[in-house]
Amino acid sequence: MVAKVPKKENAPDKNGENGGQKKKPGFNPLALVIALFILAIFHNMLNSMNSAGGLSYNEFVDQIKLGNVEEVEISDVFIRGQFKQNSPPTNEQGRKFNLVKVEDENLVPLLAANKVKFKGVIENTWLKDILFAWVIPLGILFLLWSFVLKRFSPGSGIMGIGKSRAKLAAQKDIKVTFKDVAGIDEARGELEELVEFLKTPERFKRLGGKIPRGVLLVGAPGTGKTLLAKALAGEAGVPFYSISGSDFIEMFVGVGASRVRDLFASAKKSAPCIVFIDEIDSIGRARSVGVAGTHEEREQTLNQLLAEMDGFEPNQGVIVVAATNRPEILDPALLRPGRFDRHISIAKPDIKGRHKILEVHTKAVSLDPDVNLEVVAQRTAGFVGADLANIVNEAALLAGRKGKLKVGMQEFEVAIDRVIAGLEMKSKVMTKKEKEITAYHESGHAIVAMNVKHADPVHKVSIIPRGIGALGFTLQLPTEDRNMMTLSELLDRLAVLLGGRIAEKIVFNEISTGAENDLKRATEIAKSMVKDYGMSERMGLVTYERDRRPMFLDPGMQLGSSKDYSEATAREIDLEIKSILDDTEKRVFELLKDKRDQLNALATRLLEKEVVEKDEITQLIYPPRDTIATL
Ligand code: ADP
Ligand code: ZN
């Protein structure tokens, strides 16, 4: 739905902990120590071999006899020494030499006879002995052993290999509370209900109340899903188990499932508690999706998760909170009653929400009086909580770098630009011009909807960018359930759809690409009116079969056309569709020109507030009588 904003890593984690549960394994400190040790020893040996020239025993004896040797040290295993200064046989390493000792009872008398200084030394070999005899073999054994364990006996429990990583990260004293969560009040409200239950599960057990087992948090990355789950645990004072869906997925079959089993086993032991599963879509993807055979591991993990969730009593005190930003790909089995049956969606915060989030994050920052958080909130349309936390952090860092004692507005400006520049490629942040166009476009839809007879009332207009391609939206809610529509209703619906584009044309005398989806939908409706509903007088009451779409193939693929009418008719149909759209365009053009002041008023308000609700729109469009009188 929404492009991923990978800002999470940089976001200041106010809560100070991430539990470390997201770290990837594969690094063994012991192995590193051993490797370094071996390296050091080899380095030493090579050094001592190379720093002095090697010599054969024969040569050595010859040199003694020639009187070229100044002094030698004799150990159990080798002989080190030095030639005399200016003696001819110096090799490229200088005067030093060494060689392996040979049993030779004549050596000492020979040395004495030639007046060579000599002494015996005790070679320090215990270190090497221990190393080669014990440490290295044991180290290798250990590495092999742990490798084998990791790969082939998942969940065997030895030394925690294959055990759920969530267990290691279970956090007891969570400091985060709902006070730290701002700007997403609805979602917060829904979770607040659960606090009482977690605090005193007995009370609910006695009353026999039904408590949800699973809560699914749906929202773009960085909107505060993890934060909310943690706040729930913190508020209730219960342990927090957290694991990411992608952690479950391992190379070998069976590990994921055993992790789930272990996770729930330890969660049940410390109930009441929260189990938080981030990125549940990575295990919970619909089982039929994808090529057969490659998803066995994920399927097993998912099945285990479903079994665990069915396995515990609803009142046992374990609440599973899962987070995703792609609810549409989840396996329906996960969403069935008794599993994740409560869904809480977290929208990107509006301007007020952003203001509140900024307040939370600047609490511990000393701000210059010139900082106006409202202006910061205004400038950050489309930002989520994590982005805002990031801005505050950046601004504080900037001020620190400048040696300032307080963070000023200037730092905030720079920080916003920085975060925007960082975001641009990943998600939508609109330029001022785009925002204006979007405001008029959405106002166009809304004003048409408010002024035609048969359109559904406008509930909300927003220019907070959402997802890919949608810069804003106008939400109309039907007043009643519909089973059919009349011709005039369809025509008015067409008018509302075209309203956006025509408003752009009127105001900017230019059109943008932003209306593509509107036009597609309008064309679809007009087509249906002509071909399916017999609503065109010229074409009459005949229905014209549409091209059949292949059912199981990509909708883009056409399996040959199954038209049962002539090319001439096809042309007429096209003309008729076009004439419906043209007539509607004319009508909307007149209407919006006539209501230009309404259009301006709503667009201006949208630019200020980003989201305008029903009541306010009504007020803008139909001002109360007394205000008109005073004008
Ligand atoms: P998600 O899990 O939805 O990707 P997180 O909960 O990890 O997002 O949010 C990351 C950080 O962003 C949080 O630790 C917090 O500092 C900040 N944040 C996000 N949303 C909010 C919010 N609504 N109020 C306050 N801080 C927020
Ligand atoms: Zn539109």
XYZ file of C-alpha atoms and ligand atoms in Angstrom:
659
model
C 0.000 0.000 0.000
C 2.623 2.409 1.041
C 6.212 2.577 -0.048
C 8.563 1.454 2.630
C 10.304 4.163 4.570
C 13.461 2.598 5.886
C 14.117 5.392 8.318
C 13.525 3.190 11.294
C 17.154 2.436 11.844
C 18.108 6.049 12.178
C 15.125 7.015 14.215
C 16.117 7.748 17.756
C 14.752 4.957 19.793
C 13.491 6.936 22.732
C 12.723 3.753 24.526
C 16.347 2.908 24.516
C 16.026 -0.720 23.716
C 15.384 -2.825 20.780
C 15.897 -6.024 22.623
C 18.555 -7.019 20.149
C 16.143 -9.590 18.879
C 16.575 -8.504 15.321
C 20.281 -9.258 15.208
C 21.302 -11.917 12.803
C 23.374 -14.806 14.137
C 26.465 -16.296 12.545
C 29.261 -14.713 14.545
C 31.084 -16.681 17.152
C 33.454 -14.733 19.401
C 35.334 -17.857 20.425
C 36.119 -18.657 16.810
C 37.464 -15.186 16.331
C 39.745 -15.458 19.355
C 41.131 -18.774 18.175
C 41.704 -17.482 14.688
C 43.570 -14.456 16.001
C 45.658 -16.633 18.275
C 46.742 -18.919 15.463
C 47.531 -15.988 13.283
C 49.692 -14.412 15.944
C 51.687 -17.606 16.505
C 52.309 -18.169 12.815
C 53.282 -14.588 12.437
C 55.834 -15.000 15.196
C 57.304 -18.144 13.787
C 57.551 -16.769 10.303
C 59.157 -13.677 11.669
C 61.842 -15.505 13.572
C 62.553 -17.736 10.577
C 62.816 -14.862 8.178
C 64.534 -12.258 10.236
C 67.694 -14.329 10.262
C 69.088 -16.370 7.472
C 68.642 -20.111 7.517
C 71.824 -22.117 7.496
C 72.610 -25.765 7.067
C 74.472 -27.514 9.821
C 77.481 -28.120 7.565
C 77.771 -24.479 6.686
C 77.425 -23.612 10.328
C 80.330 -25.860 11.321
C 82.425 -24.541 8.454
C 81.794 -20.972 9.512
C 82.837 -21.772 13.068
C 86.055 -23.287 11.805
C 86.700 -20.236 9.643
C 86.310 -18.107 12.767
C 83.413 -16.095 11.411
C 80.947 -16.825 14.209
C 80.763 -14.410 17.086
C 78.179 -15.939 19.405
C 75.463 -18.627 19.509
C 72.484 -19.578 21.644
C 71.667 -23.241 21.804
C 68.262 -24.541 22.755
C 66.637 -27.961 22.666
C 65.558 -27.541 19.111
C 67.534 -24.894 17.422
C 70.551 -22.746 17.285
C 70.551 -19.017 16.867
C 73.631 -16.896 16.414
C 75.478 -13.989 14.971
C 78.426 -13.707 12.616
C 81.311 -11.468 13.421
C 81.290 -7.941 12.114
C 82.849 -7.640 8.649
C 82.979 -11.392 8.295
C 82.554 -12.369 4.633
C 79.641 -14.829 4.749
C 76.907 -12.412 5.790
C 73.736 -13.287 3.989
C 70.994 -10.943 2.897
C 69.466 -10.936 6.365
C 72.511 -9.423 7.929
C 74.729 -11.036 10.515
C 72.040 -13.129 12.208
C 71.443 -16.773 11.397
C 69.563 -19.742 12.727
C 69.275 -23.415 12.110
C 67.763 -26.562 13.474
C 69.872 -28.282 16.031
C 71.497 -31.580 15.194
C 72.767 -34.024 17.833
C 76.513 -33.396 17.743
C 78.734 -34.005 20.725
C 81.599 -32.204 19.042
C 79.787 -28.926 18.851
C 80.681 -27.617 22.286
C 84.388 -28.464 22.029
C 84.427 -26.931 18.556
C 82.849 -23.727 19.820
C 85.233 -23.570 22.738
C 88.225 -24.185 20.484
C 87.198 -21.345 18.203
C 86.453 -18.970 21.068
C 82.823 -18.524 20.164
C 80.656 -17.155 22.975
C 77.878 -19.626 23.601
C 75.065 -20.287 26.020
C 72.170 -22.696 26.409
C 68.625 -21.318 26.390
C 65.339 -22.922 27.276
C 62.967 -22.610 24.385
C 59.579 -21.359 25.534
C 57.342 -23.962 23.922
C 54.598 -24.597 26.433
C 52.354 -22.042 24.781
C 52.694 -23.616 21.389
C 52.319 -27.075 22.833
C 49.072 -26.203 24.504
C 47.871 -24.448 21.463
C 48.574 -27.218 19.002
C 47.732 -30.076 21.266
C 44.580 -28.704 22.820
C 43.153 -25.368 21.864
C 43.110 -25.711 18.105
C 41.717 -29.239 17.941
C 39.114 -28.442 20.566
C 38.202 -25.225 18.818
C 37.748 -26.987 15.517
C 35.652 -29.660 17.183
C 33.506 -27.055 18.857
C 32.904 -25.186 15.639
C 31.970 -28.341 13.798
C 29.693 -29.369 16.596
C 27.792 -26.149 16.753
C 27.521 -26.025 12.988
C 26.017 -29.487 12.889
C 23.646 -28.677 15.718
C 22.468 -25.504 14.125
C 21.805 -27.124 10.826
C 20.447 -30.516 11.583
C 18.772 -30.643 14.932
C 16.452 -27.684 15.113
C 14.788 -27.129 18.412
C 16.820 -29.763 20.191
C 17.223 -27.187 22.889
C 20.916 -27.708 23.515
C 22.476 -24.371 24.363
C 19.436 -22.580 23.061
C 20.191 -23.250 19.434
C 16.906 -23.346 17.583
C 15.093 -21.886 20.547
C 12.950 -18.904 19.947
C 14.940 -15.735 19.914
C 11.942 -13.958 21.327
C 12.533 -15.750 24.585
C 15.951 -14.243 24.939
C 14.475 -10.825 24.351
C 11.497 -10.987 26.676
C 11.503 -7.614 28.342
C 10.182 -7.279 31.817
C 10.160 -3.622 32.726
C 8.897 -1.698 29.788
C 9.114 2.010 30.422
C 7.043 2.988 27.403
C 3.468 3.962 28.167
C 0.595 5.384 26.197
C 1.879 8.844 27.072
C 4.710 8.244 24.627
C 2.288 7.539 21.816
C 0.765 10.587 20.207
C -1.294 11.489 17.204
C -2.865 8.086 16.666
C -5.559 8.347 19.277
C -8.076 5.980 17.746
C -5.674 3.083 17.602
C -4.474 3.917 21.075
C -8.009 3.965 22.404
C -8.668 0.485 21.084
C -5.610 -0.930 22.793
C -6.284 0.878 26.056
C -9.257 -1.397 26.596
C -6.968 -4.347 26.855
C -4.871 -2.921 29.666
C -7.429 -3.724 32.346
C -7.626 -7.246 31.125
C -3.896 -7.738 31.255
C -3.706 -6.254 34.728
C -6.386 -8.397 36.257
C -7.158 -11.327 34.039
C -8.833 -13.167 36.930
C -11.582 -10.633 37.083
C -12.402 -11.167 33.447
C -12.145 -14.897 33.784
C -14.736 -14.859 36.513
C -17.069 -12.768 34.434
C -16.512 -14.962 31.433
C -15.816 -12.006 29.185
C -14.346 -12.620 25.791
C -10.984 -11.062 25.267
C -9.382 -10.929 21.851
C -6.483 -13.288 21.452
C -4.960 -11.543 18.519
C -4.789 -7.922 17.497
C -3.571 -6.959 14.066
C -2.028 -3.532 13.712
C -2.069 -2.322 10.136
C -0.105 0.720 9.090
C 2.777 2.089 7.087
C 6.283 1.569 8.475
C 7.148 3.994 11.228
C 3.596 4.828 12.195
C 4.189 3.477 15.682
C 2.945 -0.102 15.613
C 5.822 -1.455 17.669
C 5.576 1.524 19.954
C 1.886 0.882 20.593
C 2.377 -2.782 21.361
C 5.183 -1.932 23.728
C 3.122 0.774 25.370
C 0.376 -1.765 25.966
C 2.833 -4.007 27.775
C 4.355 -1.084 29.641
C 1.012 0.273 30.731
C -0.149 -3.090 32.002
C 3.230 -3.934 33.492
C 3.495 -7.306 31.759
C 6.410 -8.928 29.913
C 6.860 -8.146 26.242
C 7.947 -10.872 23.848
C 8.896 -9.540 20.498
C 9.955 -11.259 17.345
C 9.940 -10.398 13.697
C 8.215 -12.556 11.148
C 11.345 -12.662 9.068
C 13.250 -14.133 12.033
C 11.127 -17.226 11.759
C 12.205 -17.982 8.290
C 15.314 -20.102 8.338
C 17.014 -22.138 5.725
C 16.012 -25.513 7.010
C 12.526 -26.766 7.386
C 11.227 -27.052 10.883
C 13.131 -24.289 12.607
C 10.394 -21.698 12.196
C 7.721 -23.985 13.550
C 9.811 -24.937 16.543
C 10.501 -21.289 17.251
C 6.792 -20.587 17.315
C 6.264 -23.516 19.674
C 8.963 -22.343 22.060
C 7.797 -18.768 21.911
C 4.294 -19.670 22.946
C 5.479 -22.141 25.560
C 7.438 -19.463 27.371
C 4.749 -16.845 26.822
C 2.150 -19.071 28.439
C 4.418 -19.584 31.415
C 4.709 -15.884 32.063
C 1.127 -14.886 31.271
C -0.321 -12.323 31.345
C 1.972 -10.990 28.668
C 2.175 -9.566 25.177
C 3.623 -11.432 22.224
C 4.468 -9.024 19.448
C 5.065 -10.374 15.936
C 6.428 -7.715 13.615
C 6.169 -8.115 9.839
C 3.722 -10.959 10.150
C 3.213 -10.861 6.396
C 6.512 -12.642 5.912
C 5.047 -15.802 7.454
C 1.376 -15.096 7.119
C 1.235 -14.639 3.375
C -1.694 -16.441 1.794
C -0.714 -20.061 1.493
C -1.763 -20.554 -2.070
C 0.260 -17.644 -3.357
C 3.522 -18.472 -5.052
C 5.055 -21.428 -6.772
C 4.328 -24.763 -5.175
C 7.088 -26.361 -3.171
C 9.169 -23.341 -2.347
C 7.186 -22.208 0.631
C 7.123 -25.276 2.739
C 8.998 -23.686 5.579
C 6.771 -20.680 5.759
C 3.699 -22.814 5.596
C 4.821 -24.977 8.472
C 5.566 -21.911 10.525
C 2.199 -20.421 9.735
C 0.397 -23.646 10.560
C 2.188 -23.846 13.867
C 1.226 -20.274 14.639
C -2.409 -20.996 13.845
C -2.322 -24.120 15.996
C -0.806 -22.205 18.916
C -3.368 -19.454 18.682
C -6.170 -21.983 18.663
C -4.512 -23.874 21.477
C -4.677 -21.398 24.292
C -7.726 -20.314 26.147
C -8.878 -16.827 25.286
C -8.642 -15.910 28.935
C -5.216 -17.289 29.554
C -3.763 -13.822 29.456
C -1.586 -13.992 26.373
C -2.411 -11.335 23.815
C -0.739 -11.676 20.471
C -0.210 -8.381 18.707
C 0.932 -8.572 15.105
C 1.961 -5.784 12.802
C 1.919 -5.541 9.037
C 1.807 -2.965 6.327
C 0.424 -5.375 3.783
C -2.792 -6.786 5.216
C -4.076 -7.663 1.783
C -1.634 -10.516 1.297
C -2.319 -12.185 4.643
C -3.722 -15.674 4.698
C -7.434 -15.425 5.485
C -6.991 -18.171 8.072
C -5.051 -15.708 10.213
C -7.940 -13.287 10.286
C -10.595 -15.771 11.334
C -12.387 -15.324 14.657
C -10.292 -16.445 17.587
C -7.097 -15.476 15.822
C -6.294 -11.977 14.649
C -9.880 -10.943 14.638
C -9.409 -7.415 15.868
C -7.893 -5.112 13.305
C -6.621 -1.688 14.164
C -5.439 0.459 11.349
C -3.006 3.237 11.973
C -3.159 6.081 9.500
C -0.380 8.507 8.807
C -0.857 11.346 11.271
C -2.572 14.531 10.152
C -1.251 17.957 10.981
C -2.598 17.910 14.549
C -1.261 14.439 15.133
C 2.144 15.449 13.863
C 2.128 18.415 16.172
C 1.457 16.144 19.144
C 4.100 13.641 18.126
C 6.614 16.470 17.828
C 5.654 17.588 21.321
C 6.304 14.125 22.718
C 9.690 13.920 21.111
C 10.828 17.419 22.022
C 9.963 16.973 25.680
C 13.529 16.159 26.580
C 15.051 18.669 24.157
C 15.632 22.270 25.126
C 14.023 24.367 22.452
C 14.709 27.931 21.495
C 11.597 30.124 21.945
C 11.578 30.757 18.191
C 10.662 27.142 17.490
C 7.092 26.810 16.322
C 6.179 23.144 16.267
C 2.960 23.932 14.477
C 4.921 25.216 11.526
C 7.101 22.127 11.620
C 3.951 20.003 11.583
C 2.655 22.007 8.635
C 5.761 21.428 6.635
C 5.841 17.676 7.177
C 2.748 16.347 5.411
C 3.065 12.643 4.820
C 5.599 12.076 7.573
C 5.057 9.289 10.065
C 6.038 9.206 13.733
C 9.427 7.674 13.026
C 10.237 10.448 10.536
C 9.256 13.108 13.037
C 11.350 11.520 15.764
C 14.150 11.525 13.237
C 13.696 15.235 12.525
C 13.877 16.143 16.205
C 17.007 14.072 16.557
C 18.644 15.586 13.476
C 17.833 19.095 14.660
C 19.323 18.400 18.079
C 22.463 16.957 16.502
C 22.819 19.972 14.250
C 22.497 22.358 17.188
C 25.029 20.303 19.103
C 27.482 20.425 16.245
C 27.170 24.196 16.159
C 27.795 24.343 19.888
C 24.382 25.814 20.570
C 22.660 25.267 23.886
C 19.157 25.288 22.432
C 17.670 23.882 19.276
C 16.345 26.638 17.044
C 13.879 26.832 14.189
C 16.732 27.001 11.716
C 17.936 23.559 12.736
C 14.442 22.203 12.298
C 14.263 23.624 8.792
C 17.512 21.975 7.811
C 16.494 18.711 9.453
C 13.191 18.653 7.572
C 14.942 19.204 4.267
C 17.357 16.464 5.071
C 14.690 13.969 5.939
C 12.641 14.966 2.894
C 15.620 14.510 0.643
C 16.174 11.134 2.212
C 12.557 10.188 1.792
C 11.985 11.393 -1.697
C 13.019 8.282 -3.444
C 11.227 6.003 -1.056
C 7.876 7.578 -0.504
C 5.770 10.494 -1.415
C 6.356 13.904 -0.042
C 4.718 16.536 -2.156
C 6.220 19.735 -3.367
C 4.279 22.921 -2.754
C 2.989 22.991 -6.318
C 1.889 19.367 -6.203
C 0.118 20.053 -2.972
C -1.767 22.945 -4.478
C -2.800 20.964 -7.505
C -3.903 18.100 -5.305
C -5.880 20.445 -3.064
C -7.807 21.826 -6.013
C -8.225 18.405 -7.557
C -9.763 16.921 -4.425
C -11.838 20.042 -3.829
C -13.127 19.642 -7.370
C -14.434 16.161 -6.572
C -15.935 17.341 -3.317
C -17.608 20.481 -4.642
C -19.195 18.603 -7.517
C -20.383 15.949 -5.113
C -21.917 18.586 -2.857
C -23.689 20.331 -5.716
C -25.212 17.540 -7.767
C -28.429 15.929 -6.678
C -27.628 12.258 -6.633
C -24.087 11.931 -5.348
C -23.215 10.394 -2.006
C -22.428 12.983 0.648
C -18.792 13.879 1.108
C -17.425 12.575 4.355
C -13.837 13.663 4.321
C -11.321 15.211 1.949
C -7.619 14.685 2.461
C -4.423 15.659 0.742
C -2.174 13.531 2.886
C -0.382 11.384 0.334
C -1.189 7.727 0.563
C 0.422 4.897 -1.143
C 1.636 4.867 -4.629
C -0.226 7.106 -7.007
C -2.770 8.549 -4.617
C -1.863 12.059 -3.579
C -5.140 12.700 -1.879
C -8.651 11.376 -1.654
C -12.232 12.403 -1.318
C -14.283 9.995 0.713
C -17.975 9.759 0.016
C -20.146 7.573 2.181
C -23.463 6.334 0.828
C -26.451 7.159 2.963
C -28.002 3.743 2.404
C -27.060 0.374 1.009
C -27.555 0.216 -2.710
C -28.492 -2.597 -4.973
C -29.027 -0.641 -8.112
C -28.435 2.770 -9.505
C -30.503 4.999 -11.727
C -29.284 6.770 -14.808
C -29.148 10.140 -13.081
C -27.137 8.646 -10.221
C -24.615 7.177 -12.611
C -24.331 10.472 -14.456
C -23.714 12.301 -11.199
C -21.114 9.764 -10.209
C -19.374 10.410 -13.499
C -19.548 14.124 -12.790
C -17.872 13.675 -9.397
C -15.129 11.565 -10.945
C -14.390 14.175 -13.580
C -14.602 17.016 -11.050
C -10.991 16.653 -9.976
C -9.477 17.013 -13.372
C -11.762 19.773 -14.473
C -11.000 21.794 -11.348
C -7.303 21.543 -12.221
C -8.053 22.763 -15.729
C -10.122 25.704 -14.514
C -7.687 26.848 -11.827
C -4.310 26.171 -13.392
C -5.412 26.020 -17.035
C -3.394 22.879 -17.189
C -3.938 19.231 -16.419
C -1.748 16.781 -14.580
C -1.273 13.030 -14.592
C -2.915 12.795 -11.198
C -6.353 12.095 -12.605
C -5.539 8.859 -14.392
C -7.436 6.615 -12.032
C -10.486 8.886 -12.070
C -10.609 8.807 -15.835
C -10.280 5.039 -15.946
C -13.157 4.630 -13.568
C -15.274 7.167 -15.407
C -14.669 5.397 -18.687
C -15.593 2.057 -17.119
C -18.871 3.474 -15.864
C -19.709 5.073 -19.204
C -18.885 1.818 -20.991
C -21.155 -0.153 -18.734
C -23.928 2.355 -19.212
C -23.819 1.837 -22.952
C -22.966 -1.816 -23.217
C -24.534 -3.449 -20.190
C -27.311 -1.284 -18.917
C -28.915 -0.166 -22.158
C -28.821 3.420 -21.006
C -27.899 4.963 -24.315
C -30.842 6.001 -26.417
C -28.973 5.655 -29.658
C -27.775 2.136 -28.954
C -31.105 1.087 -27.523
C -31.902 -1.645 -25.102
C -29.484 -4.164 -26.515
C -26.668 -5.346 -24.286
C -23.373 -5.805 -25.995
C -21.207 -8.553 -24.664
C -17.971 -7.234 -23.239
C -14.648 -8.801 -23.964
C -14.313 -11.757 -21.683
C -11.417 -11.640 -19.308
C -9.586 -14.877 -18.761
C -10.408 -16.005 -15.285
C -7.193 -17.551 -14.104
C -4.667 -15.662 -16.060
C -3.245 -12.255 -15.734
C -6.038 -9.811 -16.478
C -3.732 -8.097 -18.938
C -3.716 -11.142 -21.174
C -6.505 -11.229 -23.685
C -7.614 -14.570 -25.005
C -8.856 -13.264 -28.289
C -11.910 -11.117 -28.402
C -15.381 -12.534 -28.211
C -17.258 -9.606 -29.661
C -20.575 -10.554 -31.080
C -21.235 -7.279 -32.852
C -19.870 -5.654 -35.959
C -17.050 -3.188 -36.241
C -19.565 -0.534 -37.167
C -21.465 -1.121 -33.949
C -18.222 -1.073 -32.025
C -17.487 2.329 -33.448
C -20.873 3.602 -32.526
C -20.495 2.295 -29.013
C -17.219 4.153 -28.698
C -18.806 7.337 -29.963
C -21.660 6.969 -27.548
C -19.300 6.463 -24.599
C -17.380 9.507 -25.646
C -20.485 11.595 -25.944
C -21.598 10.653 -22.421
C -18.221 11.698 -21.075
C -18.173 14.888 -23.148
C -21.611 15.931 -21.967
C -20.641 15.304 -18.384
C -17.449 17.263 -18.828
C -19.388 20.261 -20.109
C -21.827 20.058 -17.237
C -19.065 19.853 -14.615
C -17.143 22.677 -16.237
C -20.141 24.990 -15.962
C -20.862 23.868 -12.446
C -17.350 24.419 -11.136
C -17.014 27.783 -12.851
C -20.201 28.787 -11.167
C -18.999 27.552 -7.777
C -15.491 28.855 -8.100
C -15.589 30.556 -4.704
C -16.587 27.299 -2.995
C -13.751 25.575 -4.780
C -11.272 28.195 -3.633
C -12.526 28.152 -0.071
C -12.225 24.388 0.275
C -8.849 24.196 -1.432
C -7.467 26.934 0.807
C -8.739 25.180 3.891
C -7.250 21.883 2.675
C -3.859 23.477 2.189
C -4.005 24.684 5.776
C -5.313 21.561 7.419
C -4.788 18.709 4.937
C -7.894 16.944 6.121
C -11.299 18.566 6.108
C -14.287 16.736 7.548
C -17.900 16.728 6.557
C -19.182 19.379 8.970
C -16.558 21.850 8.001
C -17.157 21.336 4.305
C -20.840 21.957 4.790
C -20.066 25.127 6.696
C -17.678 26.343 4.027
C -20.130 25.712 1.249
C -23.269 26.856 2.963
C -22.159 29.538 5.400
C -24.639 30.194 8.200
C -27.019 33.049 7.386
C -25.639 35.565 9.854
C -22.123 35.377 8.416
C -23.504 36.096 4.991
C -25.313 39.095 6.411
C -22.150 40.492 7.911
C -20.164 40.114 4.707
P 6.444 0.673 13.210
O 6.513 -0.466 14.156
O 5.031 1.065 12.881
O 7.256 0.554 11.979
P 7.739 2.027 15.357
O 6.769 1.787 16.443
O 8.919 1.152 15.310
O 7.002 1.973 13.952
O 8.176 3.555 15.392
C 9.529 3.928 15.415
C 9.750 5.125 16.313
O 9.066 6.260 15.797
C 9.208 4.934 17.703
O 10.147 4.319 18.523
C 8.922 6.361 18.128
O 10.081 6.977 18.599
C 8.532 7.035 16.840
N 7.065 7.084 16.692
C 6.331 6.476 15.737
N 5.027 6.746 15.873
C 4.901 7.536 16.957
C 3.793 8.149 17.624
N 2.546 7.984 17.186
N 4.045 8.909 18.701
C 5.301 9.066 19.146
N 6.377 8.523 18.574
C 6.213 7.766 17.483
Zn -9.252 12.391 -8.328
